[in-house]
Short mmCIF file of C-alpha atoms and ligand atoms in Angstrom, two decimals:
data_model
loop_
_atom_site.label_atom_id
_atom_site.label_comp_id
_atom_site.label_asym_id
_atom_site.label_seq_id
_atom_site.Cartn_x
_atom_site.Cartn_y
_atom_site.Cartn_z
CA MET S 1 31.64 29.42 6.79
CA ASN S 2 33.09 32.41 4.83
CA GLU S 3 31.11 35.53 4.03
CA HIS S 4 30.14 33.85 0.52
CA ARG S 5 28.36 30.98 2.04
CA ILE S 6 25.08 31.36 3.24
CA THR S 7 23.19 28.39 5.08
CA VAL S 8 19.54 27.63 3.89
CA ALA S 9 17.45 25.10 5.74
CA GLY S 10 20.58 23.64 7.10
CA VAL S 11 22.32 23.41 3.86
CA ALA S 12 25.44 25.61 2.94
CA VAL S 13 25.05 27.42 -0.44
CA ASP S 14 27.95 29.31 -2.12
CA THR S 15 26.64 32.71 -3.21
CA ARG S 16 29.29 33.38 -5.90
CA HIS S 17 29.24 32.59 -9.69
CA TRP S 18 30.99 29.42 -10.69
CA ILE S 19 33.34 30.30 -13.91
CA GLY S 20 35.88 28.37 -14.94
CA GLY S 21 36.08 25.82 -11.82
CA GLU S 22 36.51 28.72 -9.63
CA ARG S 23 34.01 30.72 -7.39
CA ILE S 24 33.79 34.13 -8.32
CA ALA S 25 32.30 36.93 -6.41
CA SER S 26 31.04 40.30 -8.08
CA ALA S 27 30.96 43.93 -6.60
CA GLY S 28 27.38 44.10 -6.09
CA THR S 29 24.90 41.41 -4.77
CA PHE S 30 21.21 41.22 -4.77
CA THR S 31 19.14 39.94 -2.02
CA ASP S 32 17.55 36.36 -2.44
CA VAL S 33 14.03 36.28 -0.72
CA SER S 34 12.03 33.23 0.59
CA PRO S 35 8.51 33.57 -0.83
CA ILE S 36 7.47 31.38 2.06
CA ASP S 37 7.60 34.12 4.72
CA GLY S 38 9.38 36.97 3.12
CA SER S 39 12.78 36.49 5.01
CA ALA S 40 16.06 37.18 3.25
CA LEU S 41 18.01 34.19 2.74
CA GLY S 42 21.27 35.79 1.80
CA GLU S 43 23.38 38.32 -0.53
CA ILE S 44 23.82 36.64 -4.06
CA ALA S 45 26.71 37.63 -6.36
CA ARG S 46 25.07 40.01 -9.00
CA GLY S 47 26.63 39.74 -12.56
CA GLY S 48 27.13 42.10 -15.19
CA PRO S 49 28.80 42.23 -18.86
CA ALA S 50 32.39 41.27 -17.18
CA GLU S 51 31.07 38.22 -15.50
CA ALA S 52 29.16 37.30 -18.56
CA ALA S 53 32.23 37.59 -20.57
CA ALA S 54 34.23 35.91 -18.42
CA ALA S 55 32.06 32.76 -18.06
CA VAL S 56 31.63 32.66 -22.15
CA ALA S 57 35.55 32.83 -22.19
CA ALA S 58 35.44 30.11 -19.74
CA ALA S 59 33.16 27.83 -21.75
CA LYS S 60 34.94 28.60 -24.73
CA ALA S 61 38.44 27.46 -23.47
CA ALA S 62 36.91 24.20 -21.96
CA PHE S 63 34.85 23.55 -25.34
CA PRO S 64 37.82 21.67 -27.54
CA GLY S 65 38.62 19.30 -24.54
CA TRP S 66 34.98 18.40 -23.63
CA ALA S 67 33.92 18.08 -27.27
CA ALA S 68 36.96 15.54 -27.93
CA THR S 69 36.12 13.60 -24.78
CA PRO S 70 34.59 10.28 -26.09
CA ARG S 71 30.95 10.14 -25.71
CA ALA S 72 31.06 6.97 -23.27
CA GLU S 73 33.38 9.45 -21.02
CA ARG S 74 30.84 12.05 -20.97
CA ALA S 75 28.04 9.88 -20.42
CA ARG S 76 29.96 8.51 -17.35
CA ILE S 77 30.22 11.80 -15.99
CA LEU S 78 26.60 12.63 -16.57
CA HIS S 79 25.74 9.63 -14.54
CA ALA S 80 28.17 10.39 -11.84
CA ILE S 81 26.40 14.06 -11.67
CA ALA S 82 23.07 12.10 -11.57
CA ASP S 83 24.44 10.12 -8.65
CA GLY S 84 25.13 13.32 -6.78
CA VAL S 85 21.91 14.70 -7.14
CA GLU S 86 20.37 11.36 -5.75
CA LYS S 87 22.61 11.50 -2.99
CA ARG S 88 21.57 15.08 -2.18
CA ILE S 89 17.55 15.01 -2.96
CA GLU S 90 16.68 16.09 0.52
CA GLU S 91 19.11 18.93 0.48
CA LEU S 92 18.05 20.00 -3.00
CA ALA S 93 14.45 19.83 -2.19
CA ILE S 94 14.26 21.83 0.78
CA VAL S 95 16.63 24.63 -0.56
CA GLU S 96 14.40 24.86 -3.74
CA THR S 97 11.01 24.91 -1.65
CA THR S 98 12.73 27.67 0.40
CA ASP S 99 13.76 29.52 -2.58
CA ASN S 100 10.78 29.44 -4.55
CA GLY S 101 7.87 28.29 -2.48
CA ALA S 102 6.81 25.13 -4.32
CA LEU S 103 5.71 22.07 -2.40
CA LEU S 104 8.64 20.20 -0.57
CA ARG S 105 6.63 16.86 -1.17
CA SER S 106 6.62 17.51 -5.08
CA HIS S 107 10.21 18.45 -4.96
CA ARG S 108 11.29 15.04 -2.85
CA ARG S 109 9.14 12.75 -4.92
CA GLY S 110 8.98 14.19 -8.27
CA VAL S 111 11.05 17.07 -9.18
CA MET S 112 14.43 16.19 -7.82
CA PRO S 113 14.37 12.36 -8.97
CA ARG S 114 13.42 13.78 -12.20
CA VAL S 115 16.59 15.99 -12.34
CA ALA S 116 18.81 12.95 -11.84
CA HIS S 117 16.70 11.62 -14.45
CA ASN S 118 17.23 14.34 -16.75
CA PHE S 119 20.99 13.29 -16.81
CA ARG S 120 20.81 9.56 -17.07
CA PHE S 121 18.30 9.92 -19.87
CA PHE S 122 20.42 12.17 -22.05
CA ALA S 123 23.74 10.28 -21.07
CA ASP S 124 22.22 7.20 -22.30
CA TRP S 125 20.54 8.85 -25.35
CA LEU S 126 23.92 9.92 -26.41
CA LEU S 127 25.17 6.43 -26.67
CA THR S 128 22.22 5.53 -29.15
CA LEU S 129 22.56 8.51 -31.37
CA ASP S 130 23.01 7.24 -34.77
CA HIS S 131 21.48 7.40 -38.23
CA GLU S 132 21.53 4.86 -40.95
CA ASP S 133 23.90 5.94 -43.98
CA PHE S 134 21.90 7.14 -47.03
CA GLY S 135 23.54 5.69 -50.13
CA THR S 136 23.49 8.04 -53.53
CA ARG S 137 24.79 6.58 -56.76
CA GLY S 138 27.31 4.41 -54.85
CA HIS S 139 28.36 7.64 -52.38
CA THR S 140 27.69 7.11 -48.70
CA ASN S 141 25.97 9.94 -46.94
CA HIS S 142 26.61 9.51 -43.19
CA VAL S 143 25.06 11.93 -40.76
CA SER S 144 26.83 12.88 -37.37
CA TRP S 145 25.78 15.42 -34.62
CA ASP S 146 29.13 17.57 -34.03
CA PRO S 147 29.21 19.53 -30.63
CA ALA S 148 28.11 23.25 -31.39
CA GLY S 149 30.12 25.24 -29.00
CA PRO S 150 29.43 27.19 -25.81
CA CYS S 151 25.61 27.11 -25.08
CA VAL S 152 23.68 30.03 -23.00
CA LEU S 153 21.15 28.29 -21.03
CA ILE S 154 18.65 30.95 -19.39
CA THR S 155 15.96 29.63 -16.98
CA PRO S 156 12.82 30.93 -15.10
CA TRP S 157 11.94 30.41 -11.15
CA ASN S 158 9.07 28.42 -11.15
CA ALA S 159 10.83 25.26 -11.66
CA PRO S 160 14.47 26.20 -11.34
CA LEU S 161 16.66 22.93 -11.43
CA MET S 162 14.27 20.87 -13.15
CA LEU S 163 14.17 23.43 -16.12
CA ALA S 164 17.99 23.96 -16.02
CA THR S 165 18.92 20.24 -15.97
CA TRP S 166 16.45 19.76 -18.96
CA LYS S 167 18.89 21.99 -21.00
CA VAL S 168 22.04 21.55 -19.16
CA ALA S 169 21.96 17.39 -19.64
CA PRO S 170 21.48 17.32 -23.27
CA ALA S 171 23.85 20.52 -23.99
CA LEU S 172 26.57 18.49 -21.74
CA ALA S 173 25.94 15.23 -23.29
CA ALA S 174 26.24 16.80 -26.98
CA GLY S 175 29.92 17.74 -26.24
CA ASN S 176 29.11 21.32 -25.63
CA THR S 177 30.04 23.74 -23.01
CA VAL S 178 27.54 25.51 -20.77
CA VAL S 179 26.85 29.28 -18.91
CA LEU S 180 23.57 28.56 -16.93
CA LYS S 181 21.85 31.74 -15.78
CA PRO S 182 19.21 30.88 -13.35
CA ALA S 183 16.36 33.38 -12.36
CA GLU S 184 17.21 36.03 -9.96
CA TRP S 185 14.15 34.82 -7.86
CA SER S 186 15.55 31.62 -7.03
CA PRO S 187 19.12 31.04 -7.93
CA LEU S 188 20.31 28.63 -5.21
CA THR S 189 20.03 25.09 -6.68
CA ALA S 190 21.89 26.06 -9.58
CA SER S 191 24.60 26.86 -7.14
CA LEU S 192 24.36 23.53 -5.73
CA LEU S 193 24.27 21.91 -9.18
CA ALA S 194 27.84 23.52 -9.82
CA ASP S 195 29.20 21.87 -6.64
CA ILE S 196 27.68 18.34 -7.74
CA ALA S 197 29.04 18.71 -11.14
CA ALA S 198 32.71 19.76 -9.78
CA GLU S 199 32.45 16.68 -7.41
CA ALA S 200 31.26 14.38 -10.11
CA GLY S 201 34.67 15.04 -12.17
CA LEU S 202 33.01 17.55 -14.82
CA PRO S 203 36.13 19.55 -16.01
CA ALA S 204 36.43 23.27 -15.20
CA GLY S 205 34.83 25.48 -17.51
CA VAL S 206 32.47 22.99 -18.85
CA LEU S 207 29.35 23.94 -16.71
CA ASN S 208 29.70 27.73 -15.51
CA VAL S 209 26.88 29.35 -13.52
CA VAL S 210 26.27 33.18 -13.31
CA GLN S 211 23.70 35.05 -11.35
CA GLY S 212 22.25 38.15 -11.74
CA HIS S 213 19.40 40.32 -13.02
CA GLY S 214 18.46 39.44 -16.80
CA SER S 215 18.36 43.04 -17.59
CA GLU S 216 21.65 43.54 -16.32
CA ILE S 217 23.72 40.37 -17.45
CA GLY S 218 21.33 38.83 -20.23
CA ASP S 219 22.27 40.92 -22.94
CA ALA S 220 26.08 40.16 -22.49
CA LEU S 221 25.28 36.81 -22.65
CA THR S 222 23.02 36.34 -25.67
CA SER S 223 24.91 38.80 -27.99
CA ASN S 224 28.35 37.25 -27.39
CA PRO S 225 29.62 36.02 -30.59
CA ASP S 226 31.36 32.84 -28.87
CA VAL S 227 28.18 31.57 -27.96
CA ARG S 228 26.61 28.83 -30.13
CA ARG S 229 23.36 28.10 -28.85
CA ILE S 230 20.86 29.83 -26.62
CA SER S 231 18.06 27.89 -25.14
CA PHE S 232 15.67 29.96 -23.12
CA THR S 233 12.55 29.16 -20.99
CA GLY S 234 10.80 32.20 -19.65
CA SER S 235 8.13 34.96 -20.67
CA VAL S 236 7.26 36.20 -24.31
CA PRO S 237 8.63 39.63 -23.72
CA THR S 238 11.97 38.13 -22.48
CA ALA S 239 12.14 36.12 -25.33
CA ARG S 240 11.80 38.74 -27.96
CA ARG S 241 14.33 40.97 -26.33
CA ILE S 242 16.84 37.59 -26.55
CA ALA S 243 15.92 37.04 -30.14
CA GLU S 244 16.86 40.63 -30.90
CA SER S 245 20.20 40.30 -29.23
CA ALA S 246 20.87 36.86 -30.69
CA ALA S 247 20.10 38.28 -34.04
CA ALA S 248 23.40 40.08 -34.24
CA ASN S 249 25.40 36.77 -34.54
CA LEU S 250 22.16 34.74 -35.80
CA THR S 251 22.59 32.38 -32.76
CA PRO S 252 20.31 29.38 -33.02
CA LEU S 253 17.59 29.71 -30.25
CA SER S 254 15.35 27.55 -28.70
CA LEU S 255 12.50 29.31 -26.96
CA GLU S 256 10.08 27.72 -24.33
CA LEU S 257 7.47 30.02 -23.33
CA GLY S 258 4.17 30.84 -21.78
CA GLY S 259 0.88 29.23 -22.32
CA LYS S 260 -2.76 29.81 -21.95
CA SER S 261 -3.89 26.13 -22.54
CA PRO S 262 -7.24 24.51 -22.24
CA LEU S 263 -8.85 21.74 -20.52
CA LEU S 264 -11.87 20.42 -22.71
CA VAL S 265 -14.38 18.67 -20.60
CA PHE S 266 -16.77 16.45 -22.87
CA ALA S 267 -20.04 15.33 -21.20
CA ASP S 268 -19.15 11.64 -21.92
CA THR S 269 -16.13 11.95 -19.76
CA ASP S 270 -15.71 10.31 -16.24
CA LEU S 271 -16.58 13.52 -14.13
CA ASP S 272 -14.42 12.80 -11.28
CA LEU S 273 -11.35 12.23 -13.54
CA ALA S 274 -12.01 15.77 -15.32
CA VAL S 275 -12.25 17.51 -12.06
CA ASP S 276 -9.20 15.81 -10.62
CA LEU S 277 -7.47 17.05 -13.73
CA ALA S 278 -8.93 20.73 -13.15
CA VAL S 279 -8.11 20.95 -9.68
CA GLU S 280 -4.47 19.80 -10.48
CA GLN S 281 -4.10 23.11 -12.57
CA TYR S 282 -3.44 24.85 -9.02
CA ASP S 283 -0.35 22.91 -8.68
CA ASN S 284 2.62 25.27 -7.78
CA ALA S 285 -0.05 27.92 -6.96
CA GLY S 286 -0.86 28.02 -10.95
CA GLN S 287 2.88 29.01 -11.59
CA VAL S 288 3.12 26.24 -14.37
CA CYS S 289 3.71 26.90 -17.95
CA LEU S 290 1.71 24.20 -18.98
CA ALA S 291 -1.08 24.65 -16.64
CA ALA S 292 -4.72 24.23 -18.23
CA THR S 293 -6.12 27.63 -16.97
CA ARG S 294 -8.85 27.55 -19.35
CA LEU S 295 -11.86 25.15 -18.37
CA LEU S 296 -13.86 24.55 -21.29
CA VAL S 297 -16.92 22.38 -20.15
CA GLU S 298 -19.63 20.99 -22.25
CA GLU S 299 -22.85 22.62 -21.39
CA SER S 300 -24.92 19.75 -20.21
CA VAL S 301 -22.45 18.57 -17.48
CA ALA S 302 -21.30 22.22 -16.48
CA GLU S 303 -23.33 22.56 -13.46
CA GLU S 304 -22.62 19.32 -11.91
CA PHE S 305 -18.87 19.58 -13.08
CA THR S 306 -18.71 23.13 -11.03
CA ARG S 307 -20.41 21.82 -8.15
CA ARG S 308 -17.80 18.96 -7.86
CA PHE S 309 -14.98 21.13 -8.60
CA VAL S 310 -15.97 23.89 -5.71
CA ASP S 311 -16.01 20.83 -3.48
CA ARG S 312 -12.73 19.54 -4.28
CA ALA S 313 -11.08 23.12 -4.61
CA THR S 314 -12.30 24.42 -1.43
CA ALA S 315 -11.05 21.26 0.58
CA LEU S 316 -7.33 22.04 -0.99
CA LYS S 317 -4.85 23.12 1.91
CA GLN S 318 -3.12 26.37 1.27
CA GLY S 319 -0.20 27.33 3.34
CA ASP S 320 3.45 26.55 4.19
CA PRO S 321 5.10 24.51 1.29
CA ARG S 322 6.98 22.59 3.82
CA ASP S 323 4.11 21.19 5.40
CA GLU S 324 3.49 17.81 4.01
CA ALA S 325 -0.14 18.34 3.96
CA THR S 326 -0.11 21.47 1.98
CA ASP S 327 -1.53 21.56 -1.29
CA ILE S 328 -0.90 25.36 -2.66
CA GLY S 329 1.98 27.02 -1.65
CA PRO S 330 2.82 30.78 -2.03
CA ASN S 331 3.53 32.99 -4.97
CA ILE S 332 6.95 33.83 -5.87
CA HIS S 333 6.87 37.67 -5.14
CA SER S 334 4.66 40.46 -4.28
CA ARG S 335 5.05 41.82 -7.54
CA GLN S 336 3.55 38.72 -9.10
CA LEU S 337 0.61 38.53 -6.57
CA GLU S 338 0.17 42.30 -7.65
CA LYS S 339 0.04 41.11 -11.31
CA ILE S 340 -2.44 38.06 -10.60
CA ASP S 341 -4.71 40.30 -8.55
CA GLY S 342 -4.55 42.80 -11.19
CA PHE S 343 -5.88 40.52 -13.91
CA VAL S 344 -8.73 39.15 -11.48
CA GLN S 345 -9.87 42.51 -10.48
CA ARG S 346 -9.97 43.73 -14.12
CA ALA S 347 -11.94 40.58 -14.96
CA LEU S 348 -14.52 41.30 -12.05
CA ALA S 349 -14.91 44.65 -12.92
CA SER S 350 -15.95 43.80 -16.69
CA GLY S 351 -18.84 41.41 -15.60
CA ALA S 352 -16.63 38.12 -14.55
CA ARG S 353 -17.98 36.24 -11.61
CA ALA S 354 -15.70 34.59 -9.17
CA VAL S 355 -17.29 31.00 -8.00
CA ILE S 356 -14.29 30.65 -5.57
CA GLY S 357 -11.51 33.18 -4.60
CA GLY S 358 -11.21 36.31 -6.39
CA HIS S 359 -8.95 38.16 -3.96
CA ARG S 360 -5.60 37.91 -2.32
CA GLY S 361 -5.16 35.66 0.85
CA ASP S 362 -2.66 36.19 3.79
CA GLY S 363 1.06 37.40 2.98
CA ARG S 364 2.28 35.98 -0.30
CA TYR S 365 -0.73 33.64 -1.09
CA TYR S 366 -3.52 33.98 -3.39
CA ALA S 367 -6.85 32.43 -2.90
CA PRO S 368 -7.47 29.52 -5.43
CA THR S 369 -9.82 31.22 -7.98
CA LEU S 370 -12.62 30.17 -10.64
CA LEU S 371 -14.17 32.84 -12.69
CA THR S 372 -17.34 32.29 -14.76
CA ASP S 373 -18.94 34.74 -17.10
CA VAL S 374 -15.95 35.58 -19.13
CA ARG S 375 -15.70 36.53 -22.86
CA GLN S 376 -13.44 34.70 -24.95
CA ASP S 377 -11.78 38.04 -26.39
CA SER S 378 -11.24 39.25 -22.52
CA GLU S 379 -7.69 39.78 -21.00
CA ILE S 380 -8.34 37.14 -18.44
CA VAL S 381 -9.00 34.36 -21.22
CA GLN S 382 -6.32 35.65 -23.44
CA GLU S 383 -3.32 36.10 -21.21
CA GLU S 384 -1.32 34.06 -19.10
CA VAL S 385 -1.70 35.04 -15.26
CA PHE S 386 0.79 32.51 -13.97
CA GLY S 387 -1.15 32.12 -10.55
CA PRO S 388 -3.90 30.02 -9.15
CA VAL S 389 -6.75 31.29 -11.25
CA LEU S 390 -8.93 29.58 -13.85
CA THR S 391 -11.72 30.58 -16.01
CA LEU S 392 -14.69 28.47 -16.92
CA GLN S 393 -16.61 28.74 -20.37
CA THR S 394 -19.05 26.15 -21.95
CA PHE S 395 -19.67 24.92 -25.15
CA THR S 396 -22.37 23.15 -26.92
CA ASP S 397 -20.45 20.99 -29.55
CA GLU S 398 -16.96 19.71 -30.61
CA ASP S 399 -16.69 22.40 -33.04
CA GLU S 400 -17.19 25.13 -30.61
CA ALA S 401 -14.82 23.31 -28.07
CA ILE S 402 -11.92 23.26 -30.48
CA ARG S 403 -12.61 26.95 -31.69
CA LEU S 404 -12.56 28.33 -28.34
CA ALA S 405 -9.56 25.91 -27.47
CA ASN S 406 -7.47 27.26 -30.17
CA ASP S 407 -8.41 30.89 -29.99
CA THR S 408 -5.58 32.48 -28.24
CA ARG S 409 -2.29 33.40 -29.30
CA PHE S 410 -0.40 30.56 -27.45
CA GLY S 411 -0.05 26.85 -28.21
CA LEU S 412 1.79 25.28 -25.39
CA ALA S 413 -0.39 22.41 -24.23
CA ALA S 414 -4.00 21.38 -24.31
CA THR S 415 -5.89 18.48 -22.16
CA VAL S 416 -8.94 16.69 -23.40
CA ALA S 417 -11.20 14.70 -20.86
CA THR S 418 -13.52 12.14 -22.82
CA GLY S 419 -14.84 8.48 -22.53
CA SER S 420 -14.61 8.34 -26.27
CA ARG S 421 -11.51 7.13 -28.25
CA GLU S 422 -12.97 8.36 -31.51
CA ARG S 423 -13.47 11.84 -30.13
CA ALA S 424 -10.08 11.96 -28.56
CA GLU S 425 -8.56 11.20 -31.79
CA ARG S 426 -10.83 13.80 -33.92
CA VAL S 427 -10.21 16.65 -31.35
CA THR S 428 -6.33 16.01 -30.57
CA ALA S 429 -6.06 16.14 -34.47
CA ARG S 430 -7.43 19.76 -34.58
CA LEU S 431 -5.82 21.21 -31.49
CA VAL S 432 -2.89 23.50 -31.75
CA ALA S 433 -0.57 22.62 -29.03
CA GLY S 434 3.18 21.33 -28.44
CA THR S 435 1.65 18.66 -25.93
CA VAL S 436 -1.89 17.35 -25.89
CA TRP S 437 -2.87 15.12 -23.10
CA VAL S 438 -5.87 12.90 -23.18
CA ASN S 439 -7.55 12.01 -19.75
CA CYS S 440 -3.94 12.65 -18.07
CA PHE S 441 -1.96 15.64 -17.36
CA PHE S 442 1.84 16.51 -17.02
CA VAL S 443 3.09 12.95 -17.92
CA ARG S 444 5.90 12.94 -20.45
CA ASP S 445 8.49 10.78 -21.77
CA LEU S 446 11.85 12.41 -22.46
CA GLN S 447 12.15 11.01 -25.57
CA ALA S 448 9.30 13.11 -26.95
CA PRO S 449 9.42 16.44 -28.31
CA PHE S 450 8.51 19.28 -26.07
CA GLY S 451 7.72 22.93 -26.81
CA GLY S 452 4.99 25.19 -27.84
CA SER S 453 3.25 26.43 -31.01
CA ARG S 454 2.71 30.24 -31.78
CA LEU S 455 3.85 32.44 -29.16
CA SER S 456 4.54 29.39 -26.89
CA GLY S 457 7.79 29.02 -28.45
CA VAL S 458 10.17 28.38 -31.12
CA GLY S 459 11.69 24.78 -31.80
CA ARG S 460 11.21 21.42 -29.50
CA GLU S 461 13.74 19.77 -27.36
CA GLY S 462 13.67 16.03 -26.15
CA GLY S 463 15.22 12.92 -27.02
CA THR S 464 16.98 13.21 -30.55
CA TRP S 465 15.33 16.61 -30.95
CA SER S 466 17.39 17.94 -28.02
CA PHE S 467 20.64 16.61 -29.60
CA ASP S 468 19.37 18.19 -33.21
CA PHE S 469 19.18 21.71 -31.37
CA TYR S 470 22.36 21.27 -29.30
CA CYS S 471 24.76 20.05 -32.04
CA ASP S 472 25.71 21.22 -35.63
CA LEU S 473 24.42 18.42 -37.82
CA LYS S 474 26.81 17.35 -40.50
CA ASN S 475 26.46 14.97 -43.60
CA THR S 476 29.71 13.39 -44.67
CA VAL S 477 29.53 12.24 -48.35
CA THR S 478 32.05 9.62 -49.29
CA ALA S 479 33.13 8.54 -52.74
CA PRO S 480 33.38 4.61 -53.22
CA ASN S 481 36.79 5.16 -55.03
CA GLY S 482 39.62 7.12 -54.60
CA TRP S 483 41.33 5.01 -51.69
CA LYS S 484 44.93 4.32 -51.73
CA ASN S 485 45.34 2.31 -49.25
CA HIS S 486 43.47 -0.88 -49.79
CA GLY S 487 44.62 -2.87 -46.58
P1 NAD F 1 11.18 36.09 -17.35
O1 NAD F 1 11.05 35.93 -18.84
O2 NAD F 1 10.91 37.24 -16.62
O3 NAD F 1 12.56 35.48 -16.83
C1 NAD F 1 13.31 34.23 -17.37
C2 NAD F 1 14.92 34.54 -17.25
O4 NAD F 1 15.33 35.18 -18.28
C3 NAD F 1 15.49 34.83 -15.77
O5 NAD F 1 16.36 33.99 -15.61
C4 NAD F 1 15.81 36.18 -16.07
O6 NAD F 1 16.67 36.75 -15.42
C5 NAD F 1 16.00 36.21 -17.68
N1 NAD F 1 15.98 37.38 -18.11
C6 NAD F 1 15.23 38.65 -18.15
N2 NAD F 1 15.61 39.49 -19.06
C7 NAD F 1 16.76 38.91 -19.95
C8 NAD F 1 17.33 39.50 -20.95
N3 NAD F 1 17.16 40.83 -21.47
N4 NAD F 1 18.36 38.91 -21.22
C9 NAD F 1 18.57 37.37 -21.07
N5 NAD F 1 18.03 36.99 -19.97
C10 NAD F 1 16.97 37.88 -19.32
O7 NAD F 1 10.12 34.75 -16.78
P2 NAD F 1 9.83 34.29 -15.34
O8 NAD F 1 8.89 35.40 -14.87
O9 NAD F 1 11.11 33.92 -14.67
O10 NAD F 1 9.38 32.96 -15.79
C11 NAD F 1 7.68 32.75 -15.84
C12 NAD F 1 7.71 32.55 -17.55
O11 NAD F 1 8.27 31.40 -18.02
C13 NAD F 1 5.97 32.16 -17.70
O12 NAD F 1 5.72 33.17 -18.99
C14 NAD F 1 5.77 30.78 -18.14
O13 NAD F 1 4.75 30.38 -18.68
C15 NAD F 1 7.32 30.68 -18.63
N6 NAD F 1 7.85 29.18 -18.65
C16 NAD F 1 7.50 28.38 -19.64
C17 NAD F 1 8.13 26.92 -19.70
C18 NAD F 1 8.13 26.16 -20.90
O14 NAD F 1 8.57 25.19 -20.78
N7 NAD F 1 7.43 26.87 -21.80
C19 NAD F 1 8.58 26.77 -18.49
C20 NAD F 1 8.51 27.31 -17.11
C21 NAD F 1 7.98 28.81 -17.23
#
């Protein structure tokens, strides 16, 4: 064990950057803290402009070789990375839980298998990527997806490896090289991914991982003229700064941002199903961009819905996310808790009523909260809290439900609970959202487009849309004549 390796829940993690196939230290470090108990997990290399430049240079140098690697070979290596993830699911799950506080049982059963699937899916999709030629007056128009170049991928802390690989896999499949910058609050699984990719035979420099505070290393990554794509998942204010920085080189951006999504509960729904969907919004202690944090319930069933919701929500077990029985873990850091509590206390001060919760719990936990008597134009209804805080408003008809649902600056997702297929069709057609769920939540096929409308994002990724973003699309028009060799 050397000074640059820490052991987290029995798993060795290198704390240095991964640049050009080598581990690189920085002069400075930052302390990575576990949200479970506030303990220091270790000192992580703290990158700045020099590390950003080195990583982009490594990605640039590796690009021609990887771009020229046949699709089938790229796909083979991505499958080998998926194999490596599958072999290490237990290790990845416990390290992620220790680092960001999300439930171990979710990491084991849902998240890490999905990480492997991200690589398998985009490897397979790459091999099917094709477009029929267009004919124009005897000329053929042939469409190709050409690798674009080095990509900078910047990710948040709430689902670190899932969100990173959702970008890394298609970017690599497309023949691009990557500089991944994980969030400073949960950097560890990105380092493990670098190990797995190297073991899978990914050539040096094709995937680089740099760590550090976004404010110190971010600008040097996003303003670098050799970067050909930036994909960012995170908050709206950071997205604005990245867009400004990328503007210098007009670097194409994909932005997956925050939300304030509604759950519309109509009186014709199976109320228990609607309550299940509502309680699910406390997952990951409410730190889910897609969470339907605004419950909009038809007035005639609101009282009964609330009664059943309170029964279910108060039975949730809050505690150590490593415990199988735990339903709600801690919030990521004390600043986040203060932010959450600030939103709640301001709402209470302006007339909201806490049906449950409304205060901090022990340590880094926030009591699951449901607020009623909230105004549509109030901060608590309009702004993303990113904690276990839901609001409940009532409506009397479909038009009012849709008006309330669409009346924020966001448009990431919406969920509709109804027993009527006709109503579902009418309502979903009028909702402004990148993803709409009907009588379900969170299920999504990787072939489908993902992203947000309005302030929830710019662009879509998923299936062919990912390749459209990570590639330079080319149309080659060939004349029917002019050939000299007729062999
Ligand atoms: P954040 O914007 O604070 O940070 C995200 C990442 O950006 C981190 O890696 C951070 O270091 C980096 N960063 C910060 N400043 C930067 C700069 N100037 N240049 C480049 N990079 C910089 O977001 P967060 O608090 O980590 O994450 C929570 C937010 O992410 C919420 O708003 C949530 O809704 C959103 N989110 C969206 C999705 C989605 O798919 N739409 C998914 C998960 C989270």
